[in-house]
């Protein structure tokens, strides 16, 4: 969908298909647009696993403190203490087939356009999603890769987290940094939401490589991903 700036990838057209969506064409002129900036969302078994955090009950209420209409509500890479300008991103490459979908997008919303945030996403259908995030520029930066799990508390072991809904399991492995779980109460509601994060600090460019395996709650455990030398 090049005009609104969304790429949608599906493992099939059945109701319980795995669906990966990524928005990249943000605009400050559109009130509801801009915070996702190459953020992805993942659904499986007709339920969200790693969704953009839209809030409970309505778009304007039910967010954790500090998340509503901010970059923190999307699944992407953030730069600490930097403001994200809502500028249009660019579609660099797109390919789709029955076997795989490939997406390459970038934007220059950080540090007045001096940094390029690049995301490449490969969906090998129906089970594997590979995400490569490159933050390119000069100088030092503190980066956080993040993905929301809403009310589902992931299980965590080092660089691997498991997120489960009623029908599907997503095993998320960070190849660059240990994963952590952040937990936030939702003011005025008896709900708690959770966030997977991974941090990297250093001289740019810096990269995050994330591998996600999709499985059914009825299937055996996914293959274990070991460290890469």
CSV table of C-alpha atoms in Angstrom, one decimal, residues 26-216:
chain,number,residue,atom,x,y,z
A,26,UNK,CA,4.4,8.9,8.4
A,27,UNK,CA,3.3,12.5,8.3
A,28,UNK,CA,3.0,15.3,10.8
A,29,UNK,CA,-0.1,16.5,8.9
A,30,UNK,CA,-2.0,13.4,9.8
A,31,UNK,CA,-3.0,13.4,13.5
A,32,UNK,CA,-3.1,9.6,13.8
A,33,UNK,CA,0.1,9.0,11.8
A,34,UNK,CA,3.8,9.2,12.5
A,35,UNK,CA,4.6,7.5,15.8
A,36,UNK,CA,5.1,4.1,14.2
A,37,UNK,CA,8.0,5.1,11.8
A,38,UNK,CA,8.9,1.6,10.5
A,39,UNK,CA,7.3,-0.1,13.5
A,40,UNK,CA,6.0,-3.6,12.9
A,41,UNK,CA,3.1,-5.5,14.3
A,42,UNK,CA,2.7,-9.3,14.4
A,43,UNK,CA,-0.5,-11.4,14.6
A,44,UNK,CA,-1.0,-15.1,14.6
A,45,UNK,CA,-4.0,-17.4,15.3
A,46,UNK,CA,-6.3,-14.4,14.7
A,47,UNK,CA,-4.8,-12.7,17.8
A,48,UNK,CA,-2.1,-10.1,18.4
A,49,UNK,CA,1.4,-11.3,19.6
A,50,UNK,CA,3.6,-8.2,19.1
A,51,UNK,CA,1.1,-5.4,18.3
A,52,UNK,CA,1.4,-1.7,18.1
A,53,UNK,CA,0.1,-0.5,21.4
A,54,UNK,CA,-3.2,1.3,20.7
A,55,UNK,CA,-4.6,1.4,24.2
A,56,UNK,CA,-7.5,-0.3,25.8
A,57,UNK,CA,-11.1,0.4,25.0
A,58,UNK,CA,-10.4,3.4,22.8
A,59,UNK,CA,-7.5,5.1,21.0
A,60,UNK,CA,-7.3,8.0,23.5
A,61,UNK,CA,-7.5,6.1,26.8
A,62,UNK,CA,-5.9,3.1,28.4
A,63,UNK,CA,-2.2,3.8,27.7
A,64,UNK,CA,0.5,3.4,30.2
A,65,UNK,CA,1.8,6.8,31.4
A,66,UNK,CA,4.0,8.4,28.7
A,67,UNK,CA,3.1,6.1,25.8
A,68,UNK,CA,0.0,7.8,24.3
A,69,UNK,CA,0.8,9.3,20.8
A,70,UNK,CA,4.5,9.0,21.4
A,71,UNK,CA,7.2,6.8,19.6
A,72,UNK,CA,7.0,4.5,22.6
A,73,UNK,CA,3.7,3.0,21.4
A,74,UNK,CA,5.3,1.3,18.4
A,75,UNK,CA,7.6,-1.6,17.8
A,76,UNK,CA,10.8,-0.1,16.5
A,77,UNK,CA,14.2,1.3,17.6
A,78,UNK,CA,14.3,4.4,19.8
A,79,UNK,CA,17.2,6.8,20.5
A,80,UNK,CA,17.4,7.9,24.1
A,81,UNK,CA,16.8,11.6,24.8
A,82,UNK,CA,16.1,12.3,21.2
A,83,UNK,CA,13.0,13.6,19.6
A,84,UNK,CA,11.5,11.8,16.7
A,85,UNK,CA,10.2,14.1,13.9
A,86,UNK,CA,7.2,12.8,12.0
A,87,UNK,CA,8.7,12.8,8.5
A,88,UNK,CA,7.8,10.5,5.6
A,89,UNK,CA,9.9,7.4,5.4
A,90,UNK,CA,11.0,5.8,2.2
A,91,UNK,CA,10.3,2.4,0.6
A,92,UNK,CA,13.7,1.2,-0.7
A,93,UNK,CA,12.7,-2.4,-1.8
A,94,UNK,CA,9.7,-4.7,-1.7
A,95,UNK,CA,9.3,-8.2,-3.0
A,96,UNK,CA,6.6,-10.7,-2.4
A,97,UNK,CA,6.0,-14.4,-3.4
A,98,UNK,CA,4.3,-17.5,-2.0
A,99,UNK,CA,7.5,-18.4,-0.2
A,100,UNK,CA,8.7,-15.1,1.2
A,101,UNK,CA,8.1,-11.3,1.6
A,102,UNK,CA,11.0,-8.8,1.8
A,103,UNK,CA,10.7,-5.2,2.9
A,104,UNK,CA,13.4,-2.5,3.1
A,105,UNK,CA,12.4,0.9,4.5
A,106,UNK,CA,14.1,3.8,6.1
A,107,UNK,CA,13.5,7.3,7.6
A,108,UNK,CA,15.4,10.3,8.9
A,109,UNK,CA,13.3,11.4,11.8
A,110,UNK,CA,16.1,11.4,14.4
A,111,UNK,CA,18.5,14.3,15.1
A,112,UNK,CA,17.2,16.6,12.4
A,113,UNK,CA,17.7,14.2,9.6
A,114,UNK,CA,21.4,13.4,10.3
A,115,UNK,CA,20.6,9.8,11.3
A,116,UNK,CA,19.1,7.2,9.0
A,117,UNK,CA,17.0,4.5,10.7
A,118,UNK,CA,16.9,1.5,8.3
A,119,UNK,CA,14.7,-1.6,8.7
A,120,UNK,CA,14.9,-4.7,6.6
A,121,UNK,CA,12.4,-7.4,7.2
A,122,UNK,CA,12.3,-10.9,5.7
A,123,UNK,CA,9.3,-13.1,6.2
A,124,UNK,CA,10.0,-16.7,5.2
A,125,UNK,CA,6.5,-18.2,5.2
A,126,UNK,CA,4.9,-19.4,7.4
A,127,UNK,CA,7.3,-19.6,10.3
A,128,UNK,CA,10.3,-17.2,10.3
A,129,UNK,CA,10.6,-13.5,10.5
A,130,UNK,CA,14.1,-11.9,10.3
A,131,UNK,CA,14.4,-8.2,11.2
A,132,UNK,CA,17.6,-6.2,10.7
A,133,UNK,CA,17.7,-2.7,12.1
A,134,UNK,CA,20.6,-0.3,11.3
A,135,UNK,CA,20.9,3.1,12.9
A,136,UNK,CA,23.4,5.0,10.7
A,137,UNK,CA,25.1,8.3,11.3
A,138,UNK,CA,27.9,9.8,13.3
A,139,UNK,CA,28.6,10.2,17.0
A,140,UNK,CA,27.4,8.2,20.1
A,141,UNK,CA,23.9,7.0,20.7
A,142,UNK,CA,22.0,5.0,23.3
A,143,UNK,CA,19.5,2.8,21.4
A,144,UNK,CA,16.5,0.7,22.5
A,145,UNK,CA,14.8,-2.0,20.3
A,146,UNK,CA,11.3,-2.6,21.6
A,147,UNK,CA,8.3,-4.8,21.0
A,148,UNK,CA,4.9,-4.7,22.8
A,149,UNK,CA,3.2,-7.8,24.1
A,150,UNK,CA,0.3,-6.0,25.7
A,151,UNK,CA,-1.1,-8.1,28.6
A,152,UNK,CA,0.9,-11.2,27.8
A,153,UNK,CA,3.9,-11.6,30.1
A,154,UNK,CA,6.7,-13.2,28.0
A,155,UNK,CA,9.0,-15.9,29.4
A,156,UNK,CA,12.6,-14.9,29.1
A,157,UNK,CA,15.9,-16.6,28.9
A,158,UNK,CA,18.9,-14.4,28.0
A,159,UNK,CA,18.5,-13.3,24.5
A,160,UNK,CA,15.3,-15.3,23.8
A,161,UNK,CA,11.7,-14.5,24.8
A,162,UNK,CA,8.6,-16.5,24.2
A,163,UNK,CA,5.2,-14.8,23.7
A,164,UNK,CA,2.1,-17.0,23.7
A,165,UNK,CA,-1.6,-16.4,22.9
A,166,UNK,CA,-4.4,-18.9,22.8
A,167,UNK,CA,-3.4,-20.2,19.4
A,168,UNK,CA,0.2,-19.3,18.6
A,169,UNK,CA,3.7,-18.9,20.0
A,170,UNK,CA,6.3,-16.4,18.9
A,171,UNK,CA,9.9,-17.1,20.0
A,172,UNK,CA,11.9,-13.8,19.8
A,173,UNK,CA,15.7,-14.0,19.7
A,174,UNK,CA,18.0,-11.0,19.8
A,175,UNK,CA,21.3,-11.8,18.2
A,176,UNK,CA,23.0,-8.6,19.5
A,177,UNK,CA,21.8,-7.9,23.1
A,178,UNK,CA,20.0,-9.5,26.0
A,179,UNK,CA,16.3,-9.0,26.0
A,180,UNK,CA,14.5,-7.5,29.0
A,181,UNK,CA,10.9,-7.2,30.1
A,182,UNK,CA,9.4,-3.9,31.1
A,183,UNK,CA,6.1,-3.8,32.9
A,184,UNK,CA,3.7,-0.8,33.1
A,185,UNK,CA,0.4,-0.4,34.8
A,186,UNK,CA,-2.5,1.2,32.9
A,187,UNK,CA,-3.8,4.1,35.0
A,188,UNK,CA,-7.4,3.8,35.9
A,189,UNK,CA,-7.7,0.2,34.9
A,190,UNK,CA,-6.8,-3.1,36.5
A,191,UNK,CA,-4.4,-4.0,33.7
A,192,UNK,CA,-0.7,-4.3,33.2
A,193,UNK,CA,1.1,-4.3,29.9
A,194,UNK,CA,4.5,-5.6,29.0
A,195,UNK,CA,7.3,-4.6,26.6
A,196,UNK,CA,10.3,-6.5,25.3
A,197,UNK,CA,13.5,-4.3,25.0
A,198,UNK,CA,17.1,-4.7,24.0
A,199,UNK,CA,19.7,-2.0,24.5
A,200,UNK,CA,22.9,-1.0,22.6
A,201,UNK,CA,25.2,1.9,23.3
A,202,UNK,CA,28.2,3.1,21.3
A,203,UNK,CA,29.4,4.8,18.2
A,204,UNK,CA,27.1,4.8,15.2
A,205,UNK,CA,26.4,2.8,13.1
A,206,UNK,CA,24.8,0.2,15.3
A,207,UNK,CA,22.7,-2.8,14.4
A,208,UNK,CA,20.0,-5.0,15.9
A,209,UNK,CA,19.3,-8.4,14.4
A,210,UNK,CA,16.1,-10.1,15.6
A,211,UNK,CA,14.8,-13.6,14.6
A,212,UNK,CA,11.2,-14.6,15.3
A,213,UNK,CA,9.9,-18.1,15.0
A,214,UNK,CA,6.2,-18.6,14.8
A,215,UNK,CA,4.6,-21.8,16.0
A,216,UNK,CA,1.3,-23.3,17.1
